Structures are given as C-alpha cells and as structure tokens.
Tab-separated table of C-alpha atoms and ligand atoms in Angstrom:
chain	number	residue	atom	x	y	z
A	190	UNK	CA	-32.567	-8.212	-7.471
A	191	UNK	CA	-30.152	-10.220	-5.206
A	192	UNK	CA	-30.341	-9.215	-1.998
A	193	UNK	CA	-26.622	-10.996	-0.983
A	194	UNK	CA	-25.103	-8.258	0.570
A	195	UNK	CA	-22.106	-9.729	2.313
A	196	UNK	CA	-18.492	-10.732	1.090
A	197	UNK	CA	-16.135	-12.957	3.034
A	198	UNK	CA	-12.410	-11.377	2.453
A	199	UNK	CA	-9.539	-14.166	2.417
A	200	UNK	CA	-5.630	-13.387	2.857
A	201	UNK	CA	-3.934	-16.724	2.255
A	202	UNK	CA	-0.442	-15.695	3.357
A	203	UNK	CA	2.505	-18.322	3.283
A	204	UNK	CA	2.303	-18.614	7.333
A	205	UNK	CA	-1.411	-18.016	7.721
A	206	UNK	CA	-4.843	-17.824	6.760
A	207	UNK	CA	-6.784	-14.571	7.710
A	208	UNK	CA	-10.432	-13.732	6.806
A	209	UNK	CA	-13.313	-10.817	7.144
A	210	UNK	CA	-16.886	-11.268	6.841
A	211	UNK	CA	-18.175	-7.864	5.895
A	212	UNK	CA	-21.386	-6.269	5.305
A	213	UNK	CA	-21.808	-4.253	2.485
A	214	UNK	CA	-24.691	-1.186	2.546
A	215	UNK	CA	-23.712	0.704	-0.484
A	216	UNK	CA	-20.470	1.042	-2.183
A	217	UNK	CA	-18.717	0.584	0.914
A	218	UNK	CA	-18.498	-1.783	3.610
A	219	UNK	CA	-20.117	-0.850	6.890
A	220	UNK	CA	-20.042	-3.434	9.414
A	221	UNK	CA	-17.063	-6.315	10.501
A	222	UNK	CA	-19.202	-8.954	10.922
A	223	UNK	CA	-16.287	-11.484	12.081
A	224	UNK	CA	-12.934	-12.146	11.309
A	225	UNK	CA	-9.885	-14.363	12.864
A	226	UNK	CA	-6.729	-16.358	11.556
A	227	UNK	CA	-5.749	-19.364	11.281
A	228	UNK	CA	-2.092	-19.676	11.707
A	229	UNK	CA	-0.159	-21.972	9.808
A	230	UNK	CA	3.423	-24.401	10.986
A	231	UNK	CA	6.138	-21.722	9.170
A	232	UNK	CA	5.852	-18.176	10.005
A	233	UNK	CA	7.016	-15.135	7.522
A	234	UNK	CA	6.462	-12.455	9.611
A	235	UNK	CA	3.229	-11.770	7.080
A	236	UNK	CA	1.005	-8.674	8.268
A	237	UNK	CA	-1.463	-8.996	10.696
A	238	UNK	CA	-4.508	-7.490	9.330
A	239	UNK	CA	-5.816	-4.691	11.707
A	240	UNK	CA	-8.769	-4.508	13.633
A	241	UNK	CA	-9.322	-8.347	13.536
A	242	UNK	CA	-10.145	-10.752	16.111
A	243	UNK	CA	-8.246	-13.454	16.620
A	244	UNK	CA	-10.465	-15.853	17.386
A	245	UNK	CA	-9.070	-19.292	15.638
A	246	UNK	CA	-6.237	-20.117	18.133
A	247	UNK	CA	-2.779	-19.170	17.632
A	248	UNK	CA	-2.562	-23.075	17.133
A	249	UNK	CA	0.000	-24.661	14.821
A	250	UNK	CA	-2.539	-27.627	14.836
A	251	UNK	CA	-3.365	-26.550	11.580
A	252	UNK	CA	-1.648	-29.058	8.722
A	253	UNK	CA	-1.888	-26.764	5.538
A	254	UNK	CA	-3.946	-23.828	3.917
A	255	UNK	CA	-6.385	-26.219	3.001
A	256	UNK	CA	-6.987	-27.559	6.483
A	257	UNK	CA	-6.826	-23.735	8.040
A	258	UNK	CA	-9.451	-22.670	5.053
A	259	UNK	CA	-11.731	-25.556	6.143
A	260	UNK	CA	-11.270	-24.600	9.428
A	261	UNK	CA	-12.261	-21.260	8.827
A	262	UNK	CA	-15.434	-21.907	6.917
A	263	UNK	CA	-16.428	-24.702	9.955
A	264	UNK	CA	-15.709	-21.492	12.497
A	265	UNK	CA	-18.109	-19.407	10.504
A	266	UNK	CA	-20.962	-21.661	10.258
A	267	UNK	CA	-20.766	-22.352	13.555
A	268	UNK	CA	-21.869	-18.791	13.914
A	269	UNK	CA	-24.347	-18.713	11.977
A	270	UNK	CA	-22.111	-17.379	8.815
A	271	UNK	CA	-21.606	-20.308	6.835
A	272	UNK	CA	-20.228	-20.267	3.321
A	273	UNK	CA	-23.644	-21.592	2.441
A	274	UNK	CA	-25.481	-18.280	3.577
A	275	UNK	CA	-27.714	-16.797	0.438
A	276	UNK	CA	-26.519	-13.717	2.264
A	277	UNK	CA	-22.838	-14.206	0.554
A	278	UNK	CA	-22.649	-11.954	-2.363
A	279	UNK	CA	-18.905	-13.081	-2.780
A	280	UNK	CA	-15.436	-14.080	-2.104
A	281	UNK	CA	-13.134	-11.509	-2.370
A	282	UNK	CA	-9.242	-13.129	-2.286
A	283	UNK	CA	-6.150	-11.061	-1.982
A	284	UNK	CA	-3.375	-11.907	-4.373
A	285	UNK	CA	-0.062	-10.639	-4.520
A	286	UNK	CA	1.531	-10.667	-8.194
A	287	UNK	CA	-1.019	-10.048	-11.016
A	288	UNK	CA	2.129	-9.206	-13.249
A	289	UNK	CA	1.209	-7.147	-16.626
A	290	UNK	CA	-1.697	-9.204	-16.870
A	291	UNK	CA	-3.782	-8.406	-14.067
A	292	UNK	CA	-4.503	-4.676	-13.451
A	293	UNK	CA	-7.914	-4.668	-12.319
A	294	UNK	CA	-10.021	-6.692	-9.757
A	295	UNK	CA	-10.981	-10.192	-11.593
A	296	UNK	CA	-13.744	-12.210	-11.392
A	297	UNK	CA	-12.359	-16.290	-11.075
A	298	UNK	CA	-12.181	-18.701	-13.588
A	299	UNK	CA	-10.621	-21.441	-14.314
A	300	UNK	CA	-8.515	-19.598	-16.917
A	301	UNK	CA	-8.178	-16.826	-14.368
A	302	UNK	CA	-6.166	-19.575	-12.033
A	303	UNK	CA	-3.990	-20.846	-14.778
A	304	UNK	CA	-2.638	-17.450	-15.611
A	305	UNK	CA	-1.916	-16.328	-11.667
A	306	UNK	CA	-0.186	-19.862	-11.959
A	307	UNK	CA	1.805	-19.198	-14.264
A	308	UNK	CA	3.234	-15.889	-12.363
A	309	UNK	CA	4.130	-17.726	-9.710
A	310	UNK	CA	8.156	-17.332	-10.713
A	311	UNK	CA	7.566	-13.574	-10.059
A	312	UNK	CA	5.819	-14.376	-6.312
A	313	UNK	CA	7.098	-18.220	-5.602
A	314	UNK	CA	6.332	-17.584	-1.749
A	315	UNK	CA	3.080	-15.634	-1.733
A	316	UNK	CA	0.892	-16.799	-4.909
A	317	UNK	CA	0.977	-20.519	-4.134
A	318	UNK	CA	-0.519	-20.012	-0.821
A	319	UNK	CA	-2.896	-17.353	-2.487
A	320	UNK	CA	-3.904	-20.058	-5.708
A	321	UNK	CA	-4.626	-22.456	-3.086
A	322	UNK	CA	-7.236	-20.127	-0.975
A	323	UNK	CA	-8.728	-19.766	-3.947
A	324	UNK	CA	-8.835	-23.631	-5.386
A	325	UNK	CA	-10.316	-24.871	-1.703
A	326	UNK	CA	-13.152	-21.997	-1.374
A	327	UNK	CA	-14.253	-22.658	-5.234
A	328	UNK	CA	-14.360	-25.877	-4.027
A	329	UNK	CA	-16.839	-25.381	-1.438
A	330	UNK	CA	-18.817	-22.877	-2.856
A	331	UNK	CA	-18.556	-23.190	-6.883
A	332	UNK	CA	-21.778	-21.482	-7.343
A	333	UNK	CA	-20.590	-18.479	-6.246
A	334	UNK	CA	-18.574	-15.331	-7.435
A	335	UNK	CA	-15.424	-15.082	-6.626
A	336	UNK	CA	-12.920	-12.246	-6.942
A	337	UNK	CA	-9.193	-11.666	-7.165
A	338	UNK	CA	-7.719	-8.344	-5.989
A	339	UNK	CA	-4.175	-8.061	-6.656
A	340	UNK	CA	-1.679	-6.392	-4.574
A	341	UNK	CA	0.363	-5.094	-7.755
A	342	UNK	CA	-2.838	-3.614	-9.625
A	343	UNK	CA	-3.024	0.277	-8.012
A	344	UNK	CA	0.493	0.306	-9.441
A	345	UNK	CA	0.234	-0.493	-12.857
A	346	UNK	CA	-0.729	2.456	-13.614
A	347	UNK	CA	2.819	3.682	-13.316
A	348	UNK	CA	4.625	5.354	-16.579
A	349	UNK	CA	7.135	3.690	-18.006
A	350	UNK	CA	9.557	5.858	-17.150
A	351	UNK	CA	8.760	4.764	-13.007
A	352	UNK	CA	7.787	1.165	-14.209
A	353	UNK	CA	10.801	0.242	-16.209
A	354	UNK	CA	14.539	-0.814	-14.775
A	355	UNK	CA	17.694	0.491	-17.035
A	356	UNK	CA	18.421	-2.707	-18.267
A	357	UNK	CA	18.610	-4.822	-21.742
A	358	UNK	CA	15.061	-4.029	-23.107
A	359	UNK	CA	14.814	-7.547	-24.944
A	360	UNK	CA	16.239	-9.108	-21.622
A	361	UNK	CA	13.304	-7.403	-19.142
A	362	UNK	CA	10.466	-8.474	-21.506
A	363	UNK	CA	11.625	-12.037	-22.031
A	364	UNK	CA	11.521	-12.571	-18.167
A	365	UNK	CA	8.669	-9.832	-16.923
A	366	UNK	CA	11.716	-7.746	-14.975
A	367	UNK	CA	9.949	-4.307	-14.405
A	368	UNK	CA	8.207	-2.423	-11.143
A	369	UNK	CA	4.953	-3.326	-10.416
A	370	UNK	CA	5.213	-2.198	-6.626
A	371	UNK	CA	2.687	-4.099	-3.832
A	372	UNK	CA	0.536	-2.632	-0.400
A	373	UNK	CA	-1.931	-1.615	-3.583
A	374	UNK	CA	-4.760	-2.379	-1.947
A	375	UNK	CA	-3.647	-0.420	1.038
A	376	UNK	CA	-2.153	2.585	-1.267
A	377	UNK	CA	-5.148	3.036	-2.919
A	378	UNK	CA	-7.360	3.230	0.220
A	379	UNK	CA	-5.126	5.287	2.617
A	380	UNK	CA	-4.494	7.579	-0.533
A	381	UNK	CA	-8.225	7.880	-1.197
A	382	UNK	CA	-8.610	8.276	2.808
A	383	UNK	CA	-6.249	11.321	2.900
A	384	UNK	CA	-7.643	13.150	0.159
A	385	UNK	CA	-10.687	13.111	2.242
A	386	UNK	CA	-9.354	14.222	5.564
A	387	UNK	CA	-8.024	17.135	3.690
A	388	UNK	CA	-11.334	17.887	1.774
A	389	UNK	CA	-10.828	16.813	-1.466
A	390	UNK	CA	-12.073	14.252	-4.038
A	391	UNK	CA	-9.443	12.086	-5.037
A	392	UNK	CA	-9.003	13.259	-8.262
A	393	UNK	CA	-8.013	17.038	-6.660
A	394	UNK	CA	-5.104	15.412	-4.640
A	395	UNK	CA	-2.090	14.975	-4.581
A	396	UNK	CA	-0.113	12.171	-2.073
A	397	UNK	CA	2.413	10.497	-0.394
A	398	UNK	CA	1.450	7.414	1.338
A	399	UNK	CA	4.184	5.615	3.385
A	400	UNK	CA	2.593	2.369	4.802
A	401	UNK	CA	5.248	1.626	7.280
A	402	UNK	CA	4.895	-2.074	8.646
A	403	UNK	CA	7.094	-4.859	9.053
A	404	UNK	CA	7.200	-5.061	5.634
A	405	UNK	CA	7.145	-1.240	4.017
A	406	UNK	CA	6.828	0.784	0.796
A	407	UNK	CA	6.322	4.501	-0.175
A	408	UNK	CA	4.048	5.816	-3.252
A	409	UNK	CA	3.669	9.131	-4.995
A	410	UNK	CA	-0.165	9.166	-5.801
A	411	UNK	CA	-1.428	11.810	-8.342
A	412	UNK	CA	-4.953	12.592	-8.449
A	413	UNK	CA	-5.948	9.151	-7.782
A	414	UNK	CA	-3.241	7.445	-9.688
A	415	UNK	CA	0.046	6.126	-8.432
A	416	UNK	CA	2.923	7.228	-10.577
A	417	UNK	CA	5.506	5.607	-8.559
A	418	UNK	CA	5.977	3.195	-5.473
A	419	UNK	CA	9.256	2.073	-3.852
A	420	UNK	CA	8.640	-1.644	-4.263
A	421	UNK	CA	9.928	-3.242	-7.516
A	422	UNK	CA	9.863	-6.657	-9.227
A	423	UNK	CA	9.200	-8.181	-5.759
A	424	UNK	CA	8.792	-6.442	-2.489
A	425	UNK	CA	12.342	-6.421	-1.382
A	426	UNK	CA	13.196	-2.832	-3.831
A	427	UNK	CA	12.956	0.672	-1.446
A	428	UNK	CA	12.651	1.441	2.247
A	429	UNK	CA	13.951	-0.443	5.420
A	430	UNK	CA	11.720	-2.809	6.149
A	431	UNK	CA	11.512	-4.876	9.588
A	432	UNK	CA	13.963	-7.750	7.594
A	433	UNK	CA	14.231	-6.509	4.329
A	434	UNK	CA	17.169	-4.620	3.071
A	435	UNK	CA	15.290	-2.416	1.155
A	436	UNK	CA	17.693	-0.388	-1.792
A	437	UNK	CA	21.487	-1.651	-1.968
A	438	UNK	CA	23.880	-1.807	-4.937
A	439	UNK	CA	23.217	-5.067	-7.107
A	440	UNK	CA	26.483	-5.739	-7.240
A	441	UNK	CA	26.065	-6.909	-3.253
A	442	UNK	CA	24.869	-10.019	-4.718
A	443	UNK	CA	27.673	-10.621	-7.086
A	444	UNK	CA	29.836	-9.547	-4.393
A	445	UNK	CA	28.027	-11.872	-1.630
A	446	UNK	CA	28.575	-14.501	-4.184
A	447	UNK	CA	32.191	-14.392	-5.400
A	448	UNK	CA	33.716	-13.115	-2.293
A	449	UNK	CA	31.716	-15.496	0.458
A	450	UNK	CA	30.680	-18.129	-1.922
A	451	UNK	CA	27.285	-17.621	-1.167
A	452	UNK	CA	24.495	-19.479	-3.193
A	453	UNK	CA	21.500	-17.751	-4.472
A	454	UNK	CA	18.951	-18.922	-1.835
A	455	UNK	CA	21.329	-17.756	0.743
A	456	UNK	CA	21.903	-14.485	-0.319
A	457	UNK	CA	17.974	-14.492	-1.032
A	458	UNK	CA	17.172	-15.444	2.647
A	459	UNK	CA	20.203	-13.054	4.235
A	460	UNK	CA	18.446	-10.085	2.041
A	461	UNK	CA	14.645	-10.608	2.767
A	462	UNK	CA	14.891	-12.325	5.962
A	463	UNK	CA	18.004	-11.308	7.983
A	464	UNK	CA	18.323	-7.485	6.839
A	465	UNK	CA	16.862	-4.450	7.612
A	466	UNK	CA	16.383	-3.575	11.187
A	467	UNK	CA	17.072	-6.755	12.496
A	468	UNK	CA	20.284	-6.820	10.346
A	469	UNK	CA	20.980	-3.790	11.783
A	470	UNK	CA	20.277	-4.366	15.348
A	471	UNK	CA	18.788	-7.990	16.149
A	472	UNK	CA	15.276	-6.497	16.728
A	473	UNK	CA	12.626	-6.035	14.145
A	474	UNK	CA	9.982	-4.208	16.575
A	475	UNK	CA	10.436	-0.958	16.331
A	476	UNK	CA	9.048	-0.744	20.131
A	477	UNK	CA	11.574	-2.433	21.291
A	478	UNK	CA	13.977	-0.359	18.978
A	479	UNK	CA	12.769	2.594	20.575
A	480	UNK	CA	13.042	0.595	24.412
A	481	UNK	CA	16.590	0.117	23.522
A	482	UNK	CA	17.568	3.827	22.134
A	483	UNK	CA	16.055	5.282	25.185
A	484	UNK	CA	18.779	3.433	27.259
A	485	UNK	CA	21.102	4.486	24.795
A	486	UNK	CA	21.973	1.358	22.506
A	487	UNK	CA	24.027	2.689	19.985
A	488	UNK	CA	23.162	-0.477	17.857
A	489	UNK	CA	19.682	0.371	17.934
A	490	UNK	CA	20.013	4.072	16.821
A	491	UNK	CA	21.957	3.204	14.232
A	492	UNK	CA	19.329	0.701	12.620
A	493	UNK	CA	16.848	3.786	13.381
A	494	UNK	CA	19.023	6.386	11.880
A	495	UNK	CA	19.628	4.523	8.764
A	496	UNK	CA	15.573	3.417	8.586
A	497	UNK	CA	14.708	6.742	9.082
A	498	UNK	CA	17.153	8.191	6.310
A	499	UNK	CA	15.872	6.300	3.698
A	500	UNK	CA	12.245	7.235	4.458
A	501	UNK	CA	13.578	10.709	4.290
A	502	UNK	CA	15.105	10.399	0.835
A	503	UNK	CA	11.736	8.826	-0.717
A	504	UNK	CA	9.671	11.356	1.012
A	505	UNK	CA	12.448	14.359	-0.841
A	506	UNK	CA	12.257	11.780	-4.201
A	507	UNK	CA	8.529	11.937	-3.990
A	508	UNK	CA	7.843	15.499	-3.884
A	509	UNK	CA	10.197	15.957	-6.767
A	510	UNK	CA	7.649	13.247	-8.648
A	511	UNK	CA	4.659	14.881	-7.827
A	512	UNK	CA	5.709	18.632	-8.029
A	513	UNK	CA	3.154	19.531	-5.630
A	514	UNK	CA	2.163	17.624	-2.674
A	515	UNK	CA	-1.161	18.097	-0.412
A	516	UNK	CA	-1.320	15.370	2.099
A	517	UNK	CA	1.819	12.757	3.105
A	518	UNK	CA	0.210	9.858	4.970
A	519	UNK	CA	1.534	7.344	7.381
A	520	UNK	CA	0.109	3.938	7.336
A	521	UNK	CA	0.623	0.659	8.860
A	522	UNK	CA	2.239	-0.581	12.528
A	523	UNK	CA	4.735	1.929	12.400
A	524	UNK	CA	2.726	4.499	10.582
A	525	UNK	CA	0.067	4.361	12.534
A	526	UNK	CA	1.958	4.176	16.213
A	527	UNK	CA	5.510	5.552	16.001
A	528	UNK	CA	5.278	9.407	16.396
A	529	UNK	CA	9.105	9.075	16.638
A	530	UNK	CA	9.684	7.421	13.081
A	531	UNK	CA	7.017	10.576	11.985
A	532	UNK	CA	8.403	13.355	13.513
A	533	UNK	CA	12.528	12.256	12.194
A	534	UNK	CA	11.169	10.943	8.597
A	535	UNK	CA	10.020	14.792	8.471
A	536	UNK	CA	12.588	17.084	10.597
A	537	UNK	CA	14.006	19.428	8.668
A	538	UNK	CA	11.676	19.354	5.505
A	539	UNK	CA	10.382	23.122	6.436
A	540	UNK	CA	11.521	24.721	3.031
A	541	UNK	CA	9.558	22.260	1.293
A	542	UNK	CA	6.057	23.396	3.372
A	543	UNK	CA	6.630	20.227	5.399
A	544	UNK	CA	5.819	20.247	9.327
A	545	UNK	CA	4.862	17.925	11.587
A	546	UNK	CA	3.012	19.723	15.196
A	547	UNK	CA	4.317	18.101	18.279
A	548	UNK	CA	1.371	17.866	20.138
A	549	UNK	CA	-1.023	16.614	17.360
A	550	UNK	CA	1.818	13.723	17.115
A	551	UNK	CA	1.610	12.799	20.273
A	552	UNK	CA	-2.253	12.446	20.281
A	553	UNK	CA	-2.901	8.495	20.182
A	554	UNK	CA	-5.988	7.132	18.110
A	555	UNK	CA	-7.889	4.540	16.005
A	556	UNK	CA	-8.894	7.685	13.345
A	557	UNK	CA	-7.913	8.901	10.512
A	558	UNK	CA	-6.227	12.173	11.749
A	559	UNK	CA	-3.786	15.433	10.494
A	560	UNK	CA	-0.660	15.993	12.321
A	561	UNK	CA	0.642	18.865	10.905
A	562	UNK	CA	0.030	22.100	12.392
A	563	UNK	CA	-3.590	23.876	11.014
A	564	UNK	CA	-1.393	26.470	8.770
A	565	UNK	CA	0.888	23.859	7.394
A	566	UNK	CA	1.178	24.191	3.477
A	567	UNK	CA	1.430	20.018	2.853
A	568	UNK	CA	-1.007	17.998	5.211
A	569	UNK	CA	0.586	15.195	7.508
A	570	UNK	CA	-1.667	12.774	8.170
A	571	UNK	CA	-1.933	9.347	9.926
A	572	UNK	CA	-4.326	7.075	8.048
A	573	UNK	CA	-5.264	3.263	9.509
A	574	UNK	CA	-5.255	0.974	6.777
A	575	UNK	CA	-8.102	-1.223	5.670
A	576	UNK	CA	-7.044	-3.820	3.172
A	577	UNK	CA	-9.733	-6.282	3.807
A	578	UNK	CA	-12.183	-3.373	3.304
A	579	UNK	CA	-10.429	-2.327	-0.128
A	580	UNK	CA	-10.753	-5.701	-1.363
A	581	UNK	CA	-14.528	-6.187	-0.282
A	582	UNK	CA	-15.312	-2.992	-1.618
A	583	UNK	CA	-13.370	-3.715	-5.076
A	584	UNK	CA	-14.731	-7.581	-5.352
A	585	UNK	CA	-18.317	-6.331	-4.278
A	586	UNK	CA	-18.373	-3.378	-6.700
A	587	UNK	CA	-17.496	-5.819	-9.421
A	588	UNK	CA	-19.668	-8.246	-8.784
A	589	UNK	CA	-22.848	-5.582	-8.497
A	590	UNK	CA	-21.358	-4.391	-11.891
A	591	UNK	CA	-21.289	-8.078	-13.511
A	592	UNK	CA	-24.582	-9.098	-12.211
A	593	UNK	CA	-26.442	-5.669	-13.554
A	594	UNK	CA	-24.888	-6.234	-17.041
A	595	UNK	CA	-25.528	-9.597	-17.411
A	596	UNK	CA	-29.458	-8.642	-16.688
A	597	UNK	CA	-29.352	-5.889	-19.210
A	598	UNK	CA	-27.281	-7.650	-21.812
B	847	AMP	P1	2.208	-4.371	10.402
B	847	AMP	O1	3.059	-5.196	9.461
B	847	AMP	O2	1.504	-3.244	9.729
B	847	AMP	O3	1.311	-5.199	11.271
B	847	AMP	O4	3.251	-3.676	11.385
B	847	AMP	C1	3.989	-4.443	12.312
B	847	AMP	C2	5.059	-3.567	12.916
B	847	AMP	O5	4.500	-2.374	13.461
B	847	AMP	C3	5.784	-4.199	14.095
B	847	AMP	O6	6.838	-5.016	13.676
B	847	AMP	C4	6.279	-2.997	14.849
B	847	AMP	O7	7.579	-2.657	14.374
B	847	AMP	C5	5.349	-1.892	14.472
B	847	AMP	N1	4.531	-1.428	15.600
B	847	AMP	C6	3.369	-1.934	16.046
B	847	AMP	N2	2.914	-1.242	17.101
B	847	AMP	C7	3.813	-0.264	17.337
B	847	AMP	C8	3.932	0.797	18.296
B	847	AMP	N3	3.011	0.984	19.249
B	847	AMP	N4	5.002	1.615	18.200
B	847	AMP	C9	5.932	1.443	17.249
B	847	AMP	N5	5.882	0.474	16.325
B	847	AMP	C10	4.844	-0.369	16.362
C-alpha cells in the first residue's frame, strides 16, 4: 500500500495564488507542513486563507498564475517538498462553480476540465484562474491524482424549494439561473466543527453558520446537510459583504440602467466592488469601522447598523428553516474577531433561546469556542475556518477511496 501521505492544497484566486502542504495521519489532516502566496498584479480583495505563512513575497513580480504556480512549486522544492516527492498523495484544487454538474469532490480529467470550462459564464472571474491552477500543476506532475473541490458542492444539496428563483421555469434551465450558494468548503467544516463543540455527531445537529469575511454568506445546516445558504447564482445574493451589496430589489439594475444610463459592467462593478460597507462608508475593514464609530462617525454606524440588520434577518429567516436550532456559528475575519458584529447580530433574540454571554465574547482565541452563556437553550459559538483542511481532507479521502477500489476491482 502507498505510503504518500501528503496533499498540496491550491487556491488559484483571480489576484493570487495560495497553497498548503499538509500531512495527512488518518482521515484528517494533522500537521501544516508549509504554506505561502504568491500574489498576483490585480487584486480582488480574495480571502486570505488563515493560519498561513506568507512566505512568497507580497511581490507583484509575479507575471501570471502560471508564473506564481511555478514559483510556488520552485519554493517548495527548495525545502525539501518538491512536487516530485513520492510522499505527495495528491493535489487537492479549490474551485468555485461546479454548477449542477459537480456536487461531489472530483478526481481530474481531461473531461473533468472541459466541463468546469464550460461553467465559466456562471464564475467568469474565479474559474479561469482556478482551470489554470489546475492545467499548470497537471502539467508538472501528470502522474499524479488530482482533485477538484468545489465551493458550490455542500450546497447542492439544497431542496428545490431553497435552490430555485421564482422565475420562467423554461427560462432558468436554459441558462443554469438557480442557487447553488459558495464558502462550501468552509460551511461544511465549521458546521461539522460546531456540532462537535456542542457534543454531537453531525447528523444530531442542527446549525447556523455565518462565515463573516470580506466576502460573507449565512447557511441553515440540518443534520449535516445544508438546506439553504444566502449566496445565489453567484456570490453577490444575501448579507453585507465588505463590497458587495448583498440583497437589493432587481429592479436597481433596470433602474441603474434607464435612469443613469449605466452599462452592464458598470452596474456589475458598482454592485460587487463599490457596495456594501465601503458603499456605505468608504471603509471595508470592519476595524477601522469600529475605530471610526467609537469617535462617533455617523457614516460608519450607519454602514454597521445596516450590516448588522441584515445578519439579523438571516439569523430570524434561518431558525424559521430549521425549526430547531442547536449551535449558530461565527466564522471568518469578522466571525472570528468582531465580538461587536456578534453580540448586535444577536441582541434581542432572547424569546427565540438566543444569548450571547458578555464575558465569554470578550475572551480572544485561536479555538473553536461557545459564547453563549452555559444554560443557553441554542449554542453560540465561534468556529476558525479551515478551508485548505476541508479540501485536503475531501481530495485525500477520495483518493484513498479510488486507489482501494481500483485494487479490489
Ligand atoms: P477574511 O475574508 O475571512 O480574511 O476576512 C477579512 C475581514 O475580516 C477584514 O476585511 C476585516 O473586516 C475583518 N477582520 C479581520 N480582523 C478583524 C478584527 N480583529 N476585528 C474585526 N474585523 C476583523
């Protein structure tokens, strides 16, 4: 039996190249053996992935993805990592749209790359940059297995009834307009994660994970299953976001377009680029949002309030989906660090068994941790995310899968 036990995890973002080497004992990854970025010319304001060192310079030397991938793979060999090490049970890439087609984690083929091609109308920023990641490490290491793990795939598992938009049934299924919701890979940990803070197996729980980053998206998550997420054809449907509008009445567009003669890209760029909280304020850091309230900036409480608001309503929406709730679990930059965006998301949900304890809010850490006082009758919990460890774990579990049923077929 192979004794590769290691699986290099790539994020090729439109502004960057990120990557984790990580060791594998078991089912689940143990040990970050390295990891770093290489930056690319534009930026997006694409997440950083936590935890990772950023050890490739913050250099726009870099020409292309193809230039920051070889870069990458020359960084690791010089450590003694190479793409050549037997050790390398796999590649595991992150991709953003898998559409209908693509629900589970996929082993690559040629085939495999024409079909995330050909959803690159739903994704036309992210699954270019994510084909070619893909394209330059088969390149260097053909021989071996490598794995896509789709950002939409946790959610297709929605009903219909979450899944499908109130429009022209003929019209949605000629063009693929429908839900499919992104963060999977960090739903589906964080969701797993907070079923086991509270003592349960996944299948037992019920919860609502709200990984709140730059960009951000809620999910109702019933044993194990999401049944709805905020995000909808592309990630610009649901919460405030750092840029993103999040919700608004379609007929903005229409509006934007009639009224100010505003072309499609424009309205595209004012709407994922120019909105949310720094369309609402000028600042998309929700430190310095905060830095700015607490001097009284009416500008910045305002972009807070509304943020904060629409959080609320998906956290009310969500309980209403799920009926009964056991654990509600921040995620992401703001997740993770913003005790203030916590503690108003939550005020006032009491009659629905909701609280959030003061002091346990406070408390600063790199753990997964509850928040909510001991007697509370929902769980509050903060939850890092891992999505490089999700997609090792998902592209290593497939590949120890293929490789036993190819022996014993
Ligand atoms: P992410 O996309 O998950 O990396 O989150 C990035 C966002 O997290 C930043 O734009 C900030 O708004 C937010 N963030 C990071 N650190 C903090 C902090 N200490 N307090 C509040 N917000 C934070």
């Amino acid at each position: 039996m192979s004794t590769a036990s290691r699986v290099l995890v790539l994020n090729s973002g439109s502004s960057s190249v990120k990557y984790q080497l990580l060791e594998m004992a078991g089912p689940s990854p143990t040990t970050t053996l390295d990891g770093g970025a290489a930056r690319r010319i534009d930026t997006d304001g694409s997440r950083t992935a936590s935890g990772i060192v950023e050890r490739i310079g913050e250099s726009d030397g870099v020409a292309d993805h193809a230039a920051a991938l070889r870069q990458v793979a020359e960084e690791l060999a010089a450590r003694g990592l190479g793409l050549d090490s037997p050790q390398l049970a796999a590649v595991g890439h992150r991709v953003v749209h898998g559409g209908t087609r693509f629900t589970e984690p996929t082993l690559i083929t040629d085939e495999v790359v024409a079909e995330i091609e050909k959803l690159v109308p739903l994704a036309p920023l992210h699954n270019p940059a994510n084909i070619t990641g893909i394209k330059v490490a088969r390149a260097l290491r053909p021989d071996l297995p490598q794995v896509a793990v789709f950002d939409t795939a946790f959610h297709s598992t929605m009903p219909e009834a979450a899944a499908r938009y109130a429009v022209d049934v003929a019209t949605a299924d000629r063009y693929g307009i429908r839900r499919y919701g992104f963060h999977g890979t960090s739903h589906a940990y964080v969701s797993r994660a907070a079923a086991a803070l509270v003592g349960k197996e996944p299948a037992e729980a019920n919860v609502i994970v709200l990984h709140l980053g730059n960009g951000a998206s809620a999910s109702a998550v019933r044993g194990g299953v999401c049944v709805d997420t905020s995000m909808g054809l592309t990630p610009l449907e649901g919460l405030v976001m750092g840029t993103r509008s999040g919700d608004l009445d379609p007929a903005v567009v229409f509006h934007l377009a009639r009224v100010a003669g505003m072309a499609t890209e424009d309205i595209d760029g004012l709407l994922n680029k120019r909105s949310g909280l720094l369309g609402l304020c000028g600042d998309n850091d929700m430190r310095e949002i905060g830095r700015r309230m607490a001097e009284g900036d009416e500008a910045a409480q305002l972009a807070f309030d509304v943020y904060v608001h629409r959080l609320r309503k998906y956290v009310g929406a969500y309980c209403a989906v799920l009926g009964r709730v056991d654990v509600i679990a921040f995620t992401a930059g703001v997740g993770e660090n913003s005790a203030a965006v916590r503690e108003a998301a939550l005020r006032g949900l009491e009659p629905l068994g909701i609280e959030i304890d003061a002091v346990r809010n406070a408390v600063r850490g790199s753990a997964a941790r509850l928040v909510s006082p001991p007697a509370g009758r929902v769980a509050v919990a903060v939850v890092p995310t891992d999505e490089e460890m999700e997609i090792a774990r998902q592209a290593y579990s497939l590949v120890r899968t293929s490789s036993h049923s190819v022996r014993e077929g």
